[in-house]
mmCIF file of C-alpha atoms in Angstrom:
data_model
loop_
_atom_site.group_PDB
_atom_site.id
_atom_site.type_symbol
_atom_site.label_atom_id
_atom_site.label_comp_id
_atom_site.label_asym_id
_atom_site.label_seq_id
_atom_site.Cartn_x
_atom_site.Cartn_y
_atom_site.Cartn_z
ATOM 1 C CA UNK A 374 104.340 133.688 85.371
ATOM 2 C CA UNK A 375 106.277 130.992 87.237
ATOM 3 C CA UNK A 376 104.829 132.200 90.543
ATOM 4 C CA UNK A 377 101.323 132.006 89.090
ATOM 5 C CA UNK A 378 102.064 128.497 87.783
ATOM 6 C CA UNK A 379 103.210 127.397 91.241
ATOM 7 C CA UNK A 380 100.109 128.950 92.801
ATOM 8 C CA UNK A 381 97.898 127.182 90.258
ATOM 9 C CA UNK A 382 99.611 123.843 90.819
ATOM 10 C CA UNK A 383 99.921 124.097 94.614
ATOM 11 C CA UNK A 384 97.088 126.089 96.103
ATOM 12 C CA UNK A 385 94.227 126.288 93.639
ATOM 13 C CA UNK A 386 91.483 123.854 94.525
ATOM 14 C CA UNK A 387 89.899 121.577 91.964
ATOM 15 C CA UNK A 388 86.797 123.783 92.094
ATOM 16 C CA UNK A 389 88.581 126.858 90.773
ATOM 17 C CA UNK A 390 90.680 124.827 88.349
ATOM 18 C CA UNK A 391 87.480 123.545 86.748
ATOM 19 C CA UNK A 392 86.044 127.070 86.646
ATOM 20 C CA UNK A 393 89.248 128.403 85.107
ATOM 21 C CA UNK A 394 89.369 125.637 82.521
ATOM 22 C CA UNK A 395 85.695 126.166 81.668
ATOM 23 C CA UNK A 396 86.247 129.913 81.253
ATOM 24 C CA UNK A 397 89.372 129.322 79.161
ATOM 25 C CA UNK A 398 87.488 126.811 77.007
ATOM 26 C CA UNK A 399 84.635 129.262 76.506
ATOM 27 C CA UNK A 400 87.120 131.969 75.500
ATOM 28 C CA UNK A 401 88.899 129.642 73.079
ATOM 29 C CA UNK A 402 85.629 128.489 71.504
ATOM 30 C CA UNK A 403 84.365 132.064 71.187
ATOM 31 C CA UNK A 404 87.695 133.186 69.691
ATOM 32 C CA UNK A 405 87.770 130.251 67.259
ATOM 33 C CA UNK A 406 84.172 130.853 66.152
ATOM 34 C CA UNK A 407 84.816 134.580 65.817
ATOM 35 C CA UNK A 408 87.943 134.057 63.700
ATOM 36 C CA UNK A 409 86.202 131.508 61.469
ATOM 37 C CA UNK A 410 83.167 133.752 60.967
ATOM 38 C CA UNK A 411 85.437 136.723 60.239
ATOM 39 C CA UNK A 412 87.533 134.815 57.677
ATOM 40 C CA UNK A 413 84.495 133.266 56.018
ATOM 41 C CA UNK A 414 82.646 136.584 55.814
ATOM 42 C CA UNK A 415 85.721 138.448 54.544
ATOM 43 C CA UNK A 416 86.270 135.831 51.820
ATOM 44 C CA UNK A 417 82.585 135.947 50.891
ATOM 45 C CA UNK A 418 82.727 139.745 50.590
ATOM 46 C CA UNK A 419 85.806 139.499 48.382
ATOM 47 C CA UNK A 420 84.277 136.767 46.204
ATOM 48 C CA UNK A 421 81.102 138.796 45.697
ATOM 49 C CA UNK A 422 83.162 141.898 44.912
ATOM 50 C CA UNK A 423 85.178 139.953 42.315
ATOM 51 C CA UNK A 424 81.985 138.613 40.760
ATOM 52 C CA UNK A 425 80.524 142.122 40.638
ATOM 53 C CA UNK A 426 83.714 143.506 39.080
ATOM 54 C CA UNK A 427 83.705 140.768 36.415
ATOM 55 C CA UNK A 428 80.047 141.399 35.532
ATOM 56 C CA UNK A 429 80.581 145.167 35.474
ATOM 57 C CA UNK A 430 83.529 144.803 33.082
ATOM 58 C CA UNK A 431 81.446 142.576 30.820
ATOM 59 C CA UNK A 432 78.551 145.063 30.730
ATOM 60 C CA UNK A 433 80.866 148.054 30.242
ATOM 61 C CA UNK A 434 82.705 146.260 27.408
ATOM 62 C CA UNK A 435 79.449 145.512 25.604
ATOM 63 C CA UNK A 436 78.333 149.130 25.942
ATOM 64 C CA UNK A 437 81.709 150.437 24.722
ATOM 65 C CA UNK A 438 81.724 148.164 21.675
ATOM 66 C CA UNK A 439 78.156 149.100 20.669
ATOM 67 C CA UNK A 440 78.140 152.822 21.388
ATOM 68 C CA UNK A 441 81.806 153.720 21.805
ATOM 69 C CA UNK A 442 81.008 155.349 25.125
ATOM 70 C CA UNK A 443 81.965 154.341 28.635
ATOM 71 C CA UNK A 444 79.343 153.162 31.105
ATOM 72 C CA UNK A 445 79.139 154.688 34.562
ATOM 73 C CA UNK A 446 82.140 153.667 36.644
ATOM 74 C CA UNK A 447 84.167 152.363 33.692
ATOM 75 C CA UNK A 448 87.518 153.960 32.791
ATOM 76 C CA UNK A 449 90.203 153.471 30.168
ATOM 77 C CA UNK A 450 93.732 153.003 31.525
ATOM 78 C CA UNK A 451 93.009 154.565 34.972
ATOM 79 C CA UNK A 452 96.084 155.694 36.868
ATOM 80 C CA UNK A 453 95.065 153.792 40.004
ATOM 81 C CA UNK A 454 94.841 150.469 38.178
ATOM 82 C CA UNK A 455 96.944 147.801 39.923
ATOM 83 C CA UNK A 456 100.124 146.822 38.095
ATOM 84 C CA UNK A 457 98.908 143.274 37.568
ATOM 85 C CA UNK A 458 96.049 144.569 35.347
ATOM 86 C CA UNK A 459 97.837 147.326 33.417
ATOM 87 C CA UNK A 460 99.297 144.990 30.785
ATOM 88 C CA UNK A 461 97.184 141.817 30.651
ATOM 89 C CA UNK A 462 98.626 139.102 28.404
ATOM 90 C CA UNK A 463 95.282 138.268 26.784
ATOM 91 C CA UNK A 464 91.869 139.791 26.125
ATOM 92 C CA UNK A 465 90.092 137.924 28.908
ATOM 93 C CA UNK A 466 88.543 139.565 31.928
ATOM 94 C CA UNK A 467 90.776 139.673 35.039
ATOM 95 C CA UNK A 468 90.319 140.881 38.621
ATOM 96 C CA UNK A 469 92.770 142.088 41.273
ATOM 97 C CA UNK A 470 92.452 143.085 44.928
ATOM 98 C CA UNK A 471 93.628 146.592 45.848
ATOM 99 C CA UNK A 472 94.396 147.196 49.542
ATOM 100 C CA UNK A 473 94.921 150.949 49.145
ATOM 101 C CA UNK A 474 92.656 153.378 50.947
ATOM 102 C CA UNK A 475 92.065 156.809 49.389
ATOM 103 C CA UNK A 476 89.621 159.061 51.182
ATOM 104 C CA UNK A 477 86.241 157.372 51.286
ATOM 105 C CA UNK A 478 87.426 154.677 48.920
ATOM 106 C CA UNK A 479 88.666 151.738 50.916
ATOM 107 C CA UNK A 480 90.008 148.394 49.785
ATOM 108 C CA UNK A 481 88.501 147.503 46.445
ATOM 109 C CA UNK A 482 88.459 144.953 43.649
ATOM 110 C CA UNK A 483 89.362 145.961 40.091
ATOM 111 C CA UNK A 484 88.063 144.252 36.992
ATOM 112 C CA UNK A 485 89.845 144.854 33.682
ATOM 113 C CA UNK A 486 89.861 143.697 30.013
ATOM 114 C CA UNK A 487 91.687 144.777 26.832
ATOM 115 C CA UNK A 488 89.530 146.671 24.407
ATOM 116 C CA UNK A 489 91.351 145.281 21.356
ATOM 117 C CA UNK A 490 94.487 143.333 20.526
ATOM 118 C CA UNK A 491 97.911 143.535 22.106
ATOM 119 C CA UNK A 492 98.970 147.077 22.960
ATOM 120 C CA UNK A 493 95.396 148.346 23.060
ATOM 121 C CA UNK A 494 93.914 150.209 25.946
ATOM 122 C CA UNK A 495 92.494 148.544 29.079
ATOM 123 C CA UNK A 496 88.929 149.078 30.225
ATOM 124 C CA UNK A 497 88.665 148.828 34.034
ATOM 125 C CA UNK A 498 85.930 148.985 36.663
ATOM 126 C CA UNK A 499 86.550 149.521 40.401
ATOM 127 C CA UNK A 500 84.221 147.944 43.004
ATOM 128 C CA UNK A 501 84.550 149.677 46.361
ATOM 129 C CA UNK A 502 84.341 147.312 49.399
ATOM 130 C CA UNK A 503 84.164 150.003 52.129
ATOM 131 C CA UNK A 504 80.528 149.422 53.060
ATOM 132 C CA UNK A 505 80.945 145.649 53.141
ATOM 133 C CA UNK A 506 84.096 145.899 55.257
ATOM 134 C CA UNK A 507 82.307 148.305 57.596
ATOM 135 C CA UNK A 508 79.588 145.663 57.960
ATOM 136 C CA UNK A 509 82.331 143.106 58.678
ATOM 137 C CA UNK A 510 83.726 145.302 61.462
ATOM 138 C CA UNK A 511 80.251 145.608 62.955
ATOM 139 C CA UNK A 512 79.899 141.823 62.755
ATOM 140 C CA UNK A 513 83.243 141.455 64.581
ATOM 141 C CA UNK A 514 82.032 143.801 67.317
ATOM 142 C CA UNK A 515 78.789 141.821 67.640
ATOM 143 C CA UNK A 516 80.787 138.582 67.890
ATOM 144 C CA UNK A 517 82.975 140.059 70.643
ATOM 145 C CA UNK A 518 79.944 141.208 72.626
ATOM 146 C CA UNK A 519 78.218 137.855 72.151
ATOM 147 C CA UNK A 520 81.389 136.046 73.288
ATOM 148 C CA UNK A 521 81.590 138.175 76.423
ATOM 149 C CA UNK A 522 77.923 137.505 77.170
ATOM 150 C CA UNK A 523 78.474 133.781 76.654
ATOM 151 C CA UNK A 524 81.515 133.898 78.950
ATOM 152 C CA UNK A 525 79.598 135.764 81.648
ATOM 153 C CA UNK A 526 76.825 133.184 81.410
ATOM 154 C CA UNK A 527 79.222 130.210 81.319
ATOM 155 C CA UNK A 528 81.302 131.148 84.378
ATOM 156 C CA UNK A 529 78.417 130.999 86.921
ATOM 157 C CA UNK A 530 77.308 127.685 85.435
ATOM 158 C CA UNK A 531 80.880 126.399 85.686
ATOM 159 C CA UNK A 532 81.116 127.640 89.281
ATOM 160 C CA UNK A 533 77.882 125.851 90.158
ATOM 161 C CA UNK A 534 78.840 122.622 88.403
ATOM 162 C CA UNK A 535 82.362 122.649 89.837
ATOM 163 C CA UNK A 536 80.910 123.317 93.281
ATOM 164 C CA UNK A 537 78.701 120.238 93.034
ATOM 165 C CA UNK A 538 81.625 118.106 91.893
ATOM 166 C CA UNK A 539 83.950 119.611 94.494
ATOM 167 C CA UNK A 540 81.519 118.945 97.343
ATOM 168 C CA UNK A 541 81.128 115.326 96.277
ATOM 169 C CA UNK A 542 84.882 114.842 95.991
ATOM 170 C CA UNK A 543 85.436 116.632 99.300
ATOM 171 C CA UNK A 544 82.988 114.259 100.956
ATOM 172 C CA UNK A 545 84.939 111.272 99.619
ATOM 173 C CA UNK A 546 88.226 112.897 100.681
ATOM 174 C CA UNK A 547 86.953 113.553 104.196
ATOM 175 C CA UNK A 548 85.808 109.939 104.490
ATOM 176 C CA UNK A 549 89.210 108.675 103.328
ATOM 177 C CA UNK A 550 90.905 111.015 105.808
ATOM 178 C CA UNK A 551 88.764 109.721 108.670
ATOM 179 C CA UNK A 552 89.582 106.147 107.680
ATOM 180 C CA UNK A 553 93.311 106.898 107.555
ATOM 181 C CA UNK A 554 93.013 108.539 110.991
ATOM 182 C CA UNK A 555 91.621 105.289 112.426
ATOM 183 C CA UNK A 556 87.852 105.730 112.115
ATOM 184 C CA UNK A 557 87.077 102.452 110.368
ATOM 185 C CA UNK A 558 83.327 103.057 110.632
ATOM 186 C CA UNK A 559 83.493 106.115 108.365
ATOM 187 C CA UNK A 560 81.626 105.674 105.070
ATOM 188 C CA UNK A 561 80.777 107.977 102.194
ATOM 189 C CA UNK A 562 77.402 106.381 101.636
ATOM 190 C CA UNK A 563 75.306 106.674 98.475
ATOM 191 C CA UNK A 564 76.123 109.639 96.247
ATOM 192 C CA UNK A 565 74.031 111.370 93.615
ATOM 193 C CA UNK A 566 74.669 110.381 90.035
ATOM 194 C CA UNK A 567 76.241 107.377 88.397
ATOM 195 C CA UNK A 568 79.608 108.717 87.330
ATOM 196 C CA UNK A 569 83.292 108.422 88.219
ATOM 197 C CA UNK A 570 82.843 110.222 91.550
ATOM 198 C CA UNK A 571 80.168 107.717 92.589
ATOM 199 C CA UNK A 572 82.521 104.910 91.561
ATOM 200 C CA UNK A 573 85.325 106.405 93.674
ATOM 201 C CA UNK A 574 83.005 106.773 96.674
ATOM 202 C CA UNK A 575 81.813 103.184 96.333
ATOM 203 C CA UNK A 576 85.414 101.980 96.009
ATOM 204 C CA UNK A 577 86.453 103.887 99.149
ATOM 205 C CA UNK A 578 83.545 102.344 101.083
ATOM 206 C CA UNK A 579 84.452 98.867 99.820
ATOM 207 C CA UNK A 580 88.062 99.450 100.783
ATOM 208 C CA UNK A 581 86.992 100.566 104.263
ATOM 209 C CA UNK A 582 84.784 97.486 104.642
ATOM 210 C CA UNK A 583 87.606 95.184 103.600
ATOM 211 C CA UNK A 584 90.137 96.971 105.822
ATOM 212 C CA UNK A 585 87.745 96.892 108.774
ATOM 213 C CA UNK A 586 87.133 93.164 108.342
ATOM 214 C CA UNK A 587 90.827 92.420 108.129
ATOM 215 C CA UNK A 588 91.672 94.520 111.165
ATOM 216 C CA UNK A 589 88.849 92.964 113.173
ATOM 217 C CA UNK A 590 90.136 89.536 112.206
ATOM 218 C CA UNK A 591 93.675 90.501 113.165
ATOM 219 C CA UNK A 592 92.596 91.991 116.481
ATOM 220 C CA UNK A 593 90.423 88.994 117.295
ATOM 221 C CA UNK A 594 93.300 86.677 116.453
ATOM 222 C CA UNK A 595 95.657 88.677 118.691
ATOM 223 C CA UNK A 596 93.173 88.626 121.572
ATOM 224 C CA UNK A 597 92.484 84.911 121.140
ATOM 225 C CA UNK A 598 96.175 84.053 121.064
ATOM 226 C CA UNK A 599 96.879 86.166 124.132
ATOM 227 C CA UNK A 600 94.002 84.588 126.054
ATOM 228 C CA UNK A 601 95.036 81.102 125.027
ATOM 229 C CA UNK A 602 98.659 81.730 126.036
ATOM 230 C CA UNK A 603 97.798 83.276 129.398
ATOM 231 C CA UNK A 604 96.958 79.969 131.104
ATOM 232 C CA UNK A 605 99.987 77.936 129.927
ATOM 233 C CA UNK A 606 102.318 80.846 130.667
ATOM 234 C CA UNK A 607 100.913 81.042 134.181
ATOM 235 C CA UNK A 608 101.518 77.306 134.523
ATOM 236 C CA UNK A 609 105.094 77.733 133.303
ATOM 237 C CA UNK A 610 105.700 80.459 135.848
ATOM 238 C CA UNK A 611 104.281 78.277 138.657
ATOM 239 C CA UNK A 612 106.409 75.348 137.492
ATOM 240 C CA UNK A 613 109.507 77.530 137.408
ATOM 241 C CA UNK A 614 108.933 78.403 141.065
ATOM 242 C CA UNK A 615 109.255 74.692 141.916
ATOM 243 C CA UNK A 616 112.709 74.351 140.377
ATOM 244 C CA UNK A 617 115.697 74.301 142.702
ATOM 245 C CA UNK A 618 117.624 77.561 142.913
ATOM 246 C CA UNK A 619 120.379 77.961 140.383
ATOM 247 C CA UNK A 620 121.457 79.593 137.134
ATOM 248 C CA UNK A 621 119.082 77.488 135.049
ATOM 249 C CA UNK A 622 116.143 78.384 137.268
ATOM 250 C CA UNK A 623 116.951 82.107 137.069
ATOM 251 C CA UNK A 624 117.275 81.984 133.283
ATOM 252 C CA UNK A 625 114.018 80.073 132.890
ATOM 253 C CA UNK A 626 112.113 82.389 135.224
ATOM 254 C CA UNK A 627 113.426 85.432 133.322
ATOM 255 C CA UNK A 628 112.284 83.996 129.982
ATOM 256 C CA UNK A 629 108.887 83.045 131.394
ATOM 257 C CA UNK A 630 108.467 86.564 132.813
ATOM 258 C CA UNK A 631 109.322 88.016 129.391
ATOM 259 C CA UNK A 632 106.759 85.746 127.794
ATOM 260 C CA UNK A 633 104.136 86.729 130.373
ATOM 261 C CA UNK A 634 104.914 90.414 129.738
ATOM 262 C CA UNK A 635 104.422 89.885 126.005
ATOM 263 C CA UNK A 636 101.084 88.150 126.621
ATOM 264 C CA UNK A 637 99.939 90.979 128.907
ATOM 265 C CA UNK A 638 100.969 93.532 126.276
ATOM 266 C CA UNK A 639 98.995 91.701 123.620
ATOM 267 C CA UNK A 640 95.928 91.598 125.862
ATOM 268 C CA UNK A 641 96.276 95.305 126.584
ATOM 269 C CA UNK A 642 96.533 96.132 122.893
ATOM 270 C CA UNK A 643 93.507 93.993 122.089
ATOM 271 C CA UNK A 644 91.471 95.812 124.747
ATOM 272 C CA UNK A 645 92.603 99.194 123.398
ATOM 273 C CA UNK A 646 91.720 98.167 119.846
ATOM 274 C CA UNK A 647 88.303 96.938 120.917
ATOM 275 C CA UNK A 648 87.553 100.184 122.757
ATOM 276 C CA UNK A 649 86.907 98.244 125.945
ATOM 277 C CA UNK A 650 89.132 100.480 128.076
ATOM 278 C CA UNK A 651 87.774 103.508 129.918
ATOM 279 C CA UNK A 652 89.957 105.908 131.902
ATOM 280 C CA UNK A 653 89.309 106.403 135.616
ATOM 281 C CA UNK A 654 90.206 110.022 136.136
ATOM 282 C CA UNK A 655 91.431 111.642 139.330
ATOM 283 C CA UNK A 656 93.319 114.806 140.203
ATOM 284 C CA UNK A 657 96.889 113.772 140.970
ATOM 285 C CA UNK A 658 100.272 115.511 141.240
ATOM 286 C CA UNK A 659 101.904 115.069 137.840
ATOM 287 C CA UNK A 660 105.508 115.217 139.107
ATOM 288 C CA UNK A 661 104.905 112.602 141.801
ATOM 289 C CA UNK A 662 103.145 110.210 139.411
ATOM 290 C CA UNK A 663 105.980 110.520 136.871
ATOM 291 C CA UNK A 664 108.662 110.017 139.556
ATOM 292 C CA UNK A 665 106.881 106.935 140.886
ATOM 293 C CA UNK A 666 106.500 105.488 137.369
ATOM 294 C CA UNK A 667 110.216 106.012 136.700
ATOM 295 C CA UNK A 668 111.173 104.485 140.042
ATOM 296 C CA UNK A 669 109.124 101.351 139.345
ATOM 297 C CA UNK A 670 111.122 100.673 136.193
ATOM 298 C CA UNK A 671 114.254 100.249 138.351
ATOM 299 C CA UNK A 672 116.314 101.966 135.658
ATOM 300 C CA UNK A 673 118.793 104.787 136.210
ATOM 301 C CA UNK A 674 116.837 107.786 134.986
ATOM 302 C CA UNK A 675 117.164 111.476 135.855
ATOM 303 C CA UNK A 676 113.837 113.164 136.663
ATOM 304 C CA UNK A 677 113.554 116.958 136.579
ATOM 305 C CA UNK A 678 110.439 118.941 137.448
ATOM 306 C CA UNK A 679 110.392 122.506 136.142
ATOM 307 C CA UNK A 680 108.271 124.884 138.209
ATOM 308 C CA UNK A 681 106.533 127.940 136.803
ATOM 309 C CA UNK A 682 106.957 131.356 138.382
ATOM 310 C CA UNK A 683 103.315 132.351 138.181
ATOM 311 C CA UNK A 684 101.361 131.082 141.195
ATOM 312 C CA UNK A 685 98.249 130.160 139.202
ATOM 313 C CA UNK A 686 100.292 128.319 136.568
ATOM 314 C CA UNK A 687 102.291 126.604 139.283
ATOM 315 C CA UNK A 688 99.120 125.377 140.934
ATOM 316 C CA UNK A 689 97.802 124.178 137.580
ATOM 317 C CA UNK A 690 101.083 122.433 136.866
ATOM 318 C CA UNK A 691 101.256 120.635 140.217
ATOM 319 C CA UNK A 692 98.083 118.602 139.730
ATOM 320 C CA UNK A 693 96.347 117.235 136.657
ATOM 321 C CA UNK A 694 93.104 115.391 136.130
ATOM 322 C CA UNK A 695 93.919 112.094 134.444
ATOM 323 C CA UNK A 696 94.056 108.342 134.951
ATOM 324 C CA UNK A 697 97.212 107.842 137.056
ATOM 325 C CA UNK A 698 97.532 104.134 136.242
ATOM 326 C CA UNK A 699 97.507 104.754 132.501
ATOM 327 C CA UNK A 700 99.806 107.764 132.878
ATOM 328 C CA UNK A 701 102.290 105.574 134.762
ATOM 329 C CA UNK A 702 102.008 102.976 131.999
ATOM 330 C CA UNK A 703 102.839 105.556 129.328
ATOM 331 C CA UNK A 704 105.812 107.006 131.221
ATOM 332 C CA UNK A 705 107.256 103.600 132.171
ATOM 333 C CA UNK A 706 106.966 102.354 128.583
ATOM 334 C CA UNK A 707 108.739 105.458 127.276
ATOM 335 C CA UNK A 708 111.527 105.126 129.863
ATOM 336 C CA UNK A 709 111.981 101.381 129.218
ATOM 337 C CA UNK A 710 112.003 102.029 125.470
ATOM 338 C CA UNK A 711 114.635 104.762 125.922
ATOM 339 C CA UNK A 712 116.907 102.452 127.931
ATOM 340 C CA UNK A 713 116.334 99.431 125.709
ATOM 341 C CA UNK A 714 116.745 101.104 122.326
ATOM 342 C CA UNK A 715 118.623 104.295 123.180
ATOM 343 C CA UNK A 716 121.613 105.157 125.338
ATOM 344 C CA UNK A 717 122.193 106.787 128.707
ATOM 345 C CA UNK A 718 121.773 109.256 130.137
ATOM 346 C CA UNK A 719 117.989 109.024 129.983
ATOM 347 C CA UNK A 720 116.313 112.200 131.182
ATOM 348 C CA UNK A 721 112.687 112.852 132.120
ATOM 349 C CA UNK A 722 111.467 116.424 132.560
ATOM 350 C CA UNK A 723 108.073 117.576 133.805
ATOM 351 C CA UNK A 724 106.798 121.072 133.077
ATOM 352 C CA UNK A 725 103.207 122.185 133.512
ATOM 353 C CA UNK A 726 101.221 119.441 131.697
ATOM 354 C CA UNK A 727 104.099 118.186 129.558
ATOM 355 C CA UNK A 728 106.350 115.190 130.156
ATOM 356 C CA UNK A 729 109.482 114.804 128.003
ATOM 357 C CA UNK A 730 111.532 111.586 127.892
ATOM 358 C CA UNK A 731 114.876 111.810 126.125
ATOM 359 C CA UNK A 732 117.773 109.444 125.570
ATOM 360 C CA UNK A 733 121.154 109.964 123.884
ATOM 361 C CA UNK A 734 121.130 107.033 121.493
ATOM 362 C CA UNK A 735 120.785 106.890 117.686
ATOM 363 C CA UNK A 736 117.275 108.362 117.776
ATOM 364 C CA UNK A 737 114.033 107.135 116.252
ATOM 365 C CA UNK A 738 114.334 105.696 112.735
ATOM 366 C CA UNK A 739 112.862 107.805 109.911
ATOM 367 C CA UNK A 740 110.095 105.309 109.066
ATOM 368 C CA UNK A 741 108.850 105.351 112.680
ATOM 369 C CA UNK A 742 108.730 109.163 112.682
ATOM 370 C CA UNK A 743 106.960 109.127 109.337
ATOM 371 C CA UNK A 744 104.452 106.305 109.876
ATOM 372 C CA UNK A 745 104.269 106.018 113.665
ATOM 373 C CA UNK A 746 105.042 102.960 115.821
ATOM 374 C CA UNK A 747 104.071 99.568 114.428
ATOM 375 C CA UNK A 748 103.557 96.315 116.277
ATOM 376 C CA UNK A 749 106.409 93.826 116.205
ATOM 377 C CA UNK A 750 108.579 96.313 114.357
ATOM 378 C CA UNK A 751 111.541 97.860 116.160
ATOM 379 C CA UNK A 752 112.853 99.976 113.295
ATOM 380 C CA UNK A 753 116.599 100.334 112.846
ATOM 381 C CA UNK A 754 118.816 97.470 114.019
ATOM 382 C CA UNK A 755 121.101 99.826 115.919
ATOM 383 C CA UNK A 756 118.213 100.560 118.295
ATOM 384 C CA UNK A 757 118.279 97.024 119.630
ATOM 385 C CA UNK A 758 115.769 94.180 119.645
ATOM 386 C CA UNK A 759 112.261 93.880 121.062
ATOM 387 C CA UNK A 760 108.696 93.116 120.094
ATOM 388 C CA UNK A 761 107.834 96.756 119.322
ATOM 389 C CA UNK A 762 104.722 96.945 121.497
ATOM 390 C CA UNK A 763 105.892 99.501 124.066
ATOM 391 C CA UNK A 764 105.436 102.611 121.923
ATOM 392 C CA UNK A 765 102.236 101.189 120.438
ATOM 393 C CA UNK A 766 100.738 100.768 123.913
ATOM 394 C CA UNK A 767 101.947 104.211 124.994
ATOM 395 C CA UNK A 768 100.362 105.781 121.935
ATOM 396 C CA UNK A 769 97.078 103.918 122.509
ATOM 397 C CA UNK A 770 96.932 104.877 126.197
ATOM 398 C CA UNK A 771 97.730 108.513 125.357
ATOM 399 C CA UNK A 772 94.931 108.560 122.800
ATOM 400 C CA UNK A 773 92.580 107.110 125.424
ATOM 401 C CA UNK A 774 93.530 109.918 127.844
ATOM 402 C CA UNK A 775 93.048 112.567 125.132
ATOM 403 C CA UNK A 776 96.755 113.391 125.349
ATOM 404 C CA UNK A 777 99.207 114.030 122.524
ATOM 405 C CA UNK A 778 102.305 111.835 122.245
ATOM 406 C CA UNK A 779 104.839 113.155 119.760
ATOM 407 C CA UNK A 780 108.020 111.328 118.772
ATOM 408 C CA UNK A 781 111.002 113.270 117.477
ATOM 409 C CA UNK A 782 114.799 113.352 117.380
ATOM 410 C CA UNK A 783 116.903 115.974 119.145
ATOM 411 C CA UNK A 784 119.135 118.167 116.942
ATOM 412 C CA UNK A 785 122.248 116.975 118.803
ATOM 413 C CA UNK A 786 121.187 113.317 118.714
ATOM 414 C CA UNK A 787 118.901 111.093 120.736
ATOM 415 C CA UNK A 788 115.217 110.210 120.722
ATOM 416 C CA UNK A 789 112.692 112.608 122.291
ATOM 417 C CA UNK A 790 109.154 111.569 123.296
ATOM 418 C CA UNK A 791 106.856 114.438 124.344
ATOM 419 C CA UNK A 792 103.593 113.749 126.178
ATOM 420 C CA UNK A 793 101.145 116.667 126.476
ATOM 421 C CA UNK A 794 98.168 116.093 128.739
ATOM 422 C CA UNK A 795 94.918 117.869 127.939
ATOM 423 C CA UNK A 796 93.770 120.824 130.003
#
């Protein structure tokens, strides 16, 4: 039972839950109606039998008093008379229900009355209810058959209705999933009916419109700021070149270069967001491109290229068709991020179409692994400071190349970034 409950809660779709609830409701309604009809009919049979017994006792008593003979069906002090009627306290007519079954005589109702004063004999009449109870059993069977027919008819209707509702909800769910995956142009559109599902679909579309407007505003603001800063930063860099050599000049030039790098990163992100970037693909040796990208960072990084024994796989692993400039950008960002926020040694391995960058620092924070990299958010403080754009750019460039960039932590500690290029 617990396993079924877990299956119902975890795996059953809304479609089959609605069908199951509809079938259960139909069964409950049929059972309730059947029980009520049975109880009402049984009580009606008993009431009519009591009325018949009372009338029969009255007629038999009149006949006995006039003629001194017993009418058909009437008896004096019968042995089968229920105990409640054997010694009535008055001379009024009384009835009692007898559940006993004797041969063809089933449950019955007895009517009885004293013939004279106290201590006199009791005249009784028995009304057999066998035929009526047999009719009741037939009515129960008819109710069961009718309930089964109603259930068989209700289940297909429930399946059809639940299918319509499920398809509408699935359409809204798919739209919400596309929006959460980054497709801000996804919309549910008009839906049939004017019910809660239509309200949900309209709300999802309104939410997507609002989110799209806000993101467009944010992206436009980022691009405008980056463009506006590019000229003064260039002027600062030119002015720094005119300063006399010294510690102050070196410090100023370093800060201006950092500022220029931030501006260039913002411009690159704005172009990626706007979809203005297009990869220029070429077949290049993957190991050589990765080694060159690592060397340009100027950071102490170990590069290992794993060869495959099979000749065809080795040939496929030596060259890949991709945009080498964007691939270098991804690898350099991952290496710089590993050195800046992790700890040495930083290792880069190349195998077939996969590039793995690993450091031995505290690893990626849980919120980054759960939600992905966010701009201007560096995660845990122990991973150092920064503007948080490196992983965001790497992820955007990987998406542009059709590659998969997965961030994870090694079991023995350290952050692991795995880049898988498409075939």
